[in-house]
Tab-separated table of C-alpha atoms and ligand atoms in Angstrom:
chain	number	residue	atom	x	y	z
A	1	UNK	CA	14.290	24.705	-11.998
A	2	UNK	CA	11.656	23.506	-9.735
A	3	UNK	CA	11.574	19.955	-8.803
A	4	UNK	CA	8.317	17.889	-10.034
A	5	UNK	CA	6.654	16.364	-6.828
A	6	UNK	CA	3.928	14.991	-8.463
A	7	UNK	CA	3.699	13.839	-12.289
A	8	UNK	CA	1.102	11.847	-14.561
A	9	UNK	CA	1.763	10.225	-17.644
A	10	UNK	CA	-1.240	9.395	-19.858
A	11	UNK	CA	-3.212	9.092	-16.837
A	12	UNK	CA	-6.890	8.175	-17.624
A	13	UNK	CA	-9.939	7.470	-15.058
A	14	UNK	CA	-12.919	6.267	-16.297
A	15	UNK	CA	-16.388	4.972	-14.722
A	16	UNK	CA	-18.520	1.933	-15.784
A	17	UNK	CA	-22.301	3.115	-15.282
A	18	UNK	CA	-25.104	1.486	-15.974
A	19	UNK	CA	-22.754	-0.717	-18.965
A	20	UNK	CA	-21.690	2.566	-20.196
A	21	UNK	CA	-17.733	3.671	-19.922
A	22	UNK	CA	-17.599	6.973	-19.314
A	23	UNK	CA	-13.842	8.405	-19.780
A	24	UNK	CA	-13.529	11.262	-16.989
A	25	UNK	CA	-9.631	11.950	-17.195
A	26	UNK	CA	-8.338	11.545	-20.930
A	27	UNK	CA	-4.390	10.961	-21.261
A	28	UNK	CA	-3.633	13.364	-18.992
A	29	UNK	CA	0.238	14.205	-18.896
A	30	UNK	CA	1.009	16.806	-15.983
A	31	UNK	CA	3.631	17.833	-13.702
A	32	UNK	CA	3.029	19.463	-10.549
A	33	UNK	CA	6.414	21.093	-8.736
A	34	UNK	CA	7.288	21.040	-5.472
A	35	UNK	CA	6.369	23.865	-3.324
A	36	UNK	CA	3.761	25.307	-5.677
A	37	UNK	CA	0.437	26.441	-4.591
A	38	UNK	CA	-1.540	24.837	-7.684
A	39	UNK	CA	-5.099	25.303	-8.016
A	40	UNK	CA	-7.492	23.419	-10.235
A	41	UNK	CA	-10.237	25.040	-11.644
A	42	UNK	CA	-13.233	24.102	-14.292
A	43	UNK	CA	-17.033	23.654	-14.623
A	44	UNK	CA	-19.048	21.200	-12.583
A	45	UNK	CA	-18.348	17.414	-13.811
A	46	UNK	CA	-15.238	18.094	-15.452
A	47	UNK	CA	-12.899	15.725	-13.474
A	48	UNK	CA	-11.606	17.711	-10.621
A	49	UNK	CA	-12.194	15.736	-7.940
A	50	UNK	CA	-11.409	12.810	-9.741
A	51	UNK	CA	-7.871	14.049	-10.869
A	52	UNK	CA	-7.532	14.769	-7.177
A	53	UNK	CA	-8.247	11.167	-6.223
A	54	UNK	CA	-5.848	9.922	-8.795
A	55	UNK	CA	-3.284	12.208	-7.978
A	56	UNK	CA	-3.674	11.334	-4.122
A	57	UNK	CA	-3.587	7.648	-4.571
A	58	UNK	CA	-6.858	7.920	-2.876
A	59	UNK	CA	-8.552	5.963	-5.917
A	60	UNK	CA	-7.071	3.726	-8.718
A	61	UNK	CA	-6.171	4.687	-12.189
A	62	UNK	CA	-7.515	3.031	-15.328
A	63	UNK	CA	-4.432	3.499	-17.414
A	64	UNK	CA	-1.360	5.544	-17.031
A	65	UNK	CA	1.017	6.341	-14.426
A	66	UNK	CA	1.193	8.730	-11.483
A	67	UNK	CA	4.827	9.318	-9.852
A	68	UNK	CA	4.910	10.786	-6.458
A	69	UNK	CA	8.721	12.080	-5.850
A	70	UNK	CA	9.684	9.766	-8.609
A	71	UNK	CA	7.922	6.500	-7.325
A	72	UNK	CA	5.048	5.267	-9.122
A	73	UNK	CA	2.105	5.152	-6.778
A	74	UNK	CA	-0.241	3.303	-9.198
A	75	UNK	CA	2.271	0.044	-8.678
A	76	UNK	CA	2.480	0.505	-4.926
A	77	UNK	CA	1.062	-1.897	-2.390
A	78	UNK	CA	-1.949	-0.965	-0.371
A	79	UNK	CA	0.337	-0.831	2.673
A	80	UNK	CA	3.009	1.315	0.831
A	81	UNK	CA	0.390	3.433	-0.204
A	82	UNK	CA	-1.329	3.778	2.965
A	83	UNK	CA	2.057	4.985	4.233
A	84	UNK	CA	2.825	7.235	2.200
A	85	UNK	CA	-0.649	8.941	2.538
A	86	UNK	CA	-0.242	9.098	6.533
A	87	UNK	CA	3.321	10.263	6.190
A	88	UNK	CA	3.433	12.873	3.459
A	89	UNK	CA	0.165	13.738	2.471
A	90	UNK	CA	-2.570	15.435	3.483
A	91	UNK	CA	-6.380	15.541	2.447
A	92	UNK	CA	-9.166	18.034	2.876
A	93	UNK	CA	-12.400	16.617	0.902
A	94	UNK	CA	-15.471	17.654	-0.425
A	95	UNK	CA	-17.599	15.261	1.548
A	96	UNK	CA	-16.432	15.706	5.264
A	97	UNK	CA	-14.717	12.231	6.244
A	98	UNK	CA	-14.333	12.771	10.090
A	99	UNK	CA	-14.578	9.656	12.119
A	100	UNK	CA	-18.113	9.572	13.861
A	101	UNK	CA	-17.011	7.847	17.086
A	102	UNK	CA	-13.939	10.361	18.007
A	103	UNK	CA	-14.435	13.897	19.074
A	104	UNK	CA	-12.794	16.759	17.390
A	105	UNK	CA	-9.394	16.519	19.400
A	106	UNK	CA	-9.385	12.812	18.693
A	107	UNK	CA	-10.189	13.635	15.164
A	108	UNK	CA	-7.383	15.748	14.561
A	109	UNK	CA	-4.728	13.503	16.228
A	110	UNK	CA	-5.826	10.445	14.545
A	111	UNK	CA	-3.069	10.522	11.773
A	112	UNK	CA	-0.282	10.582	14.139
A	113	UNK	CA	-1.097	7.427	16.040
A	114	UNK	CA	1.482	4.897	15.039
A	115	UNK	CA	3.725	7.720	13.776
A	116	UNK	CA	6.761	8.394	15.419
A	117	UNK	CA	6.429	12.175	15.862
A	118	UNK	CA	7.463	14.032	19.117
A	119	UNK	CA	4.098	14.239	20.984
A	120	UNK	CA	4.907	17.282	22.493
A	121	UNK	CA	5.576	19.029	19.337
A	122	UNK	CA	2.645	17.469	18.067
A	123	UNK	CA	0.490	18.627	21.305
A	124	UNK	CA	1.595	22.468	20.353
A	125	UNK	CA	0.859	21.838	16.358
A	126	UNK	CA	-2.831	20.734	17.359
A	127	UNK	CA	-3.508	23.505	20.036
A	128	UNK	CA	-1.882	26.133	17.167
A	129	UNK	CA	-4.358	24.568	14.743
A	130	UNK	CA	-7.424	24.567	16.785
A	131	UNK	CA	-6.696	27.950	17.916
A	132	UNK	CA	-6.329	29.535	14.404
A	133	UNK	CA	-9.250	27.624	13.061
A	134	UNK	CA	-11.709	28.245	16.244
A	135	UNK	CA	-11.925	25.109	17.396
A	136	UNK	CA	-10.757	24.845	20.978
A	137	UNK	CA	-13.855	25.462	22.313
A	138	UNK	CA	-15.326	22.563	20.134
A	139	UNK	CA	-12.498	19.945	21.008
A	140	UNK	CA	-14.541	17.417	23.062
A	141	UNK	CA	-17.701	17.670	20.623
A	142	UNK	CA	-18.355	14.568	18.397
A	143	UNK	CA	-18.946	15.152	14.500
A	144	UNK	CA	-22.905	15.007	14.601
A	145	UNK	CA	-22.798	17.562	17.195
A	146	UNK	CA	-21.036	20.200	14.920
A	147	UNK	CA	-21.958	22.054	11.913
A	148	UNK	CA	-20.929	21.974	8.097
A	149	UNK	CA	-18.045	24.759	8.006
A	150	UNK	CA	-17.033	23.254	11.671
A	151	UNK	CA	-16.381	20.001	10.389
A	152	UNK	CA	-14.452	21.338	7.485
A	153	UNK	CA	-11.982	23.184	9.890
A	154	UNK	CA	-11.483	20.269	11.754
A	155	UNK	CA	-10.605	18.096	8.567
A	156	UNK	CA	-8.475	21.147	7.690
A	157	UNK	CA	-6.593	20.785	11.004
A	158	UNK	CA	-6.265	17.078	10.862
A	159	UNK	CA	-4.873	17.435	6.928
A	160	UNK	CA	-2.275	19.289	8.263
A	161	UNK	CA	-1.278	17.436	11.582
A	162	UNK	CA	1.801	15.499	10.127
A	163	UNK	CA	2.983	18.688	8.411
A	164	UNK	CA	2.339	16.954	4.874
A	165	UNK	CA	4.958	17.344	1.708
A	166	UNK	CA	1.844	18.015	-0.324
A	167	UNK	CA	-1.719	19.097	0.913
A	168	UNK	CA	-4.555	18.099	-1.199
A	169	UNK	CA	-7.874	20.193	-0.976
A	170	UNK	CA	-10.884	19.802	-2.585
A	171	UNK	CA	-13.099	22.856	-2.277
A	172	UNK	CA	-12.125	23.670	1.515
A	173	UNK	CA	-13.669	27.048	1.494
A	174	UNK	CA	-16.671	25.485	0.009
A	175	UNK	CA	-18.541	25.250	3.480
A	176	UNK	CA	-17.741	28.369	5.176
A	177	UNK	CA	-18.299	31.889	5.511
A	178	UNK	CA	-16.244	34.655	4.232
A	179	UNK	CA	-14.215	35.232	7.455
A	180	UNK	CA	-13.841	31.626	8.053
A	181	UNK	CA	-12.714	30.984	4.323
A	182	UNK	CA	-10.347	33.733	4.620
A	183	UNK	CA	-8.713	31.956	8.035
A	184	UNK	CA	-8.595	28.649	6.069
A	185	UNK	CA	-6.692	30.520	3.087
A	186	UNK	CA	-4.493	32.367	5.286
A	187	UNK	CA	-3.221	28.814	6.490
A	188	UNK	CA	-2.818	27.656	3.148
A	189	UNK	CA	-0.865	30.307	2.323
A	190	UNK	CA	1.377	29.978	5.251
A	191	UNK	CA	1.740	26.370	4.437
A	192	UNK	CA	2.825	27.529	1.041
A	193	UNK	CA	5.273	30.099	2.212
A	194	UNK	CA	6.764	27.500	4.501
A	195	UNK	CA	7.981	25.071	1.205
A	196	UNK	CA	4.953	22.965	1.489
A	197	UNK	CA	3.026	22.053	-1.849
A	198	UNK	CA	-0.585	22.847	-2.203
A	199	UNK	CA	-3.032	21.472	-4.634
A	200	UNK	CA	-6.480	23.084	-4.147
A	201	UNK	CA	-9.594	22.385	-6.360
A	202	UNK	CA	-11.820	25.678	-6.162
A	203	UNK	CA	-14.848	27.312	-7.445
A	204	UNK	CA	-13.793	30.408	-5.771
A	205	UNK	CA	-11.939	33.276	-7.590
A	206	UNK	CA	-10.493	34.514	-4.172
A	207	UNK	CA	-9.370	31.132	-3.244
A	208	UNK	CA	-7.688	30.764	-6.626
A	209	UNK	CA	-5.660	34.230	-6.082
A	210	UNK	CA	-3.824	32.450	-3.589
A	211	UNK	CA	-2.266	29.945	-5.817
A	212	UNK	CA	0.906	30.443	-7.988
A	213	UNK	CA	-0.189	28.328	-10.864
A	214	UNK	CA	-3.901	27.845	-12.152
A	215	UNK	CA	-4.941	24.710	-13.823
A	216	UNK	CA	-8.292	24.964	-15.905
A	217	UNK	CA	-9.793	21.483	-16.678
A	218	UNK	CA	-12.031	21.119	-19.071
A	219	UNK	CA	-13.895	17.586	-20.575
A	220	UNK	CA	-11.035	15.468	-18.453
A	221	UNK	CA	-8.007	17.375	-19.946
A	222	UNK	CA	-6.245	20.582	-19.090
A	223	UNK	CA	-7.542	23.333	-21.252
A	224	UNK	CA	-5.319	26.444	-19.439
A	225	UNK	CA	-2.282	26.446	-17.476
A	226	UNK	CA	-1.457	30.121	-15.613
A	227	UNK	CA	1.423	31.149	-13.823
A	228	UNK	CA	1.290	33.694	-11.244
A	229	UNK	CA	3.389	35.564	-8.943
A	230	UNK	CA	3.680	34.573	-5.049
A	231	UNK	CA	0.937	35.743	-3.338
A	232	UNK	CA	1.597	39.069	-1.496
A	233	UNK	CA	4.294	40.150	-3.888
A	234	UNK	CA	2.240	42.025	-6.766
A	235	UNK	CA	-1.185	44.275	-6.710
A	236	UNK	CA	-4.188	42.392	-5.768
A	237	UNK	CA	-6.233	43.955	-8.099
A	238	UNK	CA	-4.308	43.429	-10.733
A	239	UNK	CA	-4.035	39.942	-10.187
A	240	UNK	CA	-7.323	39.405	-9.556
A	241	UNK	CA	-8.044	40.818	-13.194
A	242	UNK	CA	-5.612	38.315	-14.876
A	243	UNK	CA	-7.064	35.409	-13.312
A	244	UNK	CA	-10.614	36.662	-13.944
A	245	UNK	CA	-9.460	37.589	-17.717
A	246	UNK	CA	-7.756	34.030	-17.962
A	247	UNK	CA	-10.869	32.151	-16.355
A	248	UNK	CA	-13.340	34.029	-18.569
A	249	UNK	CA	-11.438	33.170	-21.792
A	250	UNK	CA	-11.799	29.545	-20.745
A	251	UNK	CA	-15.353	29.917	-20.326
A	252	UNK	CA	-15.741	30.006	-16.853
B	1	LIG	N1	-17.451	6.936	-8.349
B	1	LIG	C1	-18.049	7.294	-9.624
B	1	LIG	N2	-18.841	6.267	-10.380
B	1	LIG	C2	-19.544	6.951	-11.449
B	1	LIG	N3	-19.288	8.448	-11.980
B	1	LIG	C3	-18.023	8.791	-11.551
B	1	LIG	C4	-17.771	8.607	-9.811
B	1	LIG	N4	-16.959	9.797	-9.323
B	1	LIG	C5	-17.459	10.793	-10.527
B	1	LIG	N5	-17.662	10.343	-11.365
B	1	LIG	C6	-18.529	10.984	-12.629
B	1	LIG	O1	-17.141	11.578	-13.026
B	1	LIG	C7	-17.820	13.174	-13.675
B	1	LIG	C8	-16.558	14.006	-13.134
B	1	LIG	O2	-16.682	14.205	-11.575
B	1	LIG	P1	-16.302	14.764	-10.440
B	1	LIG	O3	-16.580	14.636	-9.266
B	1	LIG	O4	-14.561	14.616	-10.887
B	1	LIG	O5	-16.392	16.478	-11.294
B	1	LIG	P2	-15.873	17.716	-10.113
B	1	LIG	O6	-15.140	18.277	-11.796
B	1	LIG	O7	-15.133	17.683	-9.104
B	1	LIG	O8	-17.465	18.670	-10.127
B	1	LIG	P3	-17.737	19.563	-8.833
B	1	LIG	O9	-17.259	20.780	-9.551
B	1	LIG	O10	-19.295	19.234	-9.091
B	1	LIG	O11	-17.164	18.866	-7.324
B	1	LIG	C9	-18.921	13.202	-13.594
B	1	LIG	O12	-19.654	13.232	-14.509
B	1	LIG	C10	-19.290	12.366	-12.413
B	1	LIG	O13	-20.750	11.708	-12.458
B	2	LIG	MG1	-15.526	17.977	-7.332
């Protein structure tokens, strides 16, 4: 039996725009399991990013509960949730949110400030991550001196620096070319292989193949839930066909 790491109960998220209520996530009951690489797919506007923000405590839910490791994060104080995010969660968001007045190296290091982690280990980890994501030569640059894809890779290093229990990623390969996208996915696969949990939103079939579970979101509800073998354990062509058929049946 897999352990549940994140659980939602009757999760609702609504926005009020021009006096009108829009219900985006609708009474969602969802379990995310520890050690899974969970992929979230669905058409544009279906609520994927909104769901990711709610699951990770980045945004307040409208009603319902979200449990992280058994603790209701919707009842946590801002300070507690900040601590949880910093120590246990990593994020790569659709809009890249680097700190403009810190350089690449400092941006990646920023989540480690005020943590009790061993500085030598952190230094080694940052060098490894920068090398893998081809950022070593850019370490002194500032965000406004970098391309979209480079900034995306900095955001990925930063999300991984504290070895989060859960890594959340919203379209992490969206701004990257194919080989850079593959490097990022290889890192995610490794993170998953090491036992960390990954929750990734993507439109990219190739990225989705890395998961061992695909959730399909339609109109704020879960419309499909596909279990896959671990990446690399089965025939890739067959895996691709399984995922493609699942998505086609959902109207993707
Ligand atoms: N802060 C907000 N205020 C008002 N409406 C919002 C807000 N954030 C999202 N929405 C609305 O919620 C709906 C879902 O948005 P969301 O960003 O979750 O979609 P998505 O599935 O991630 O789409 P995409 O694939 O295009 O990224 C959209 O109709 C959007 O306009
Ligand atoms: Mg989105």
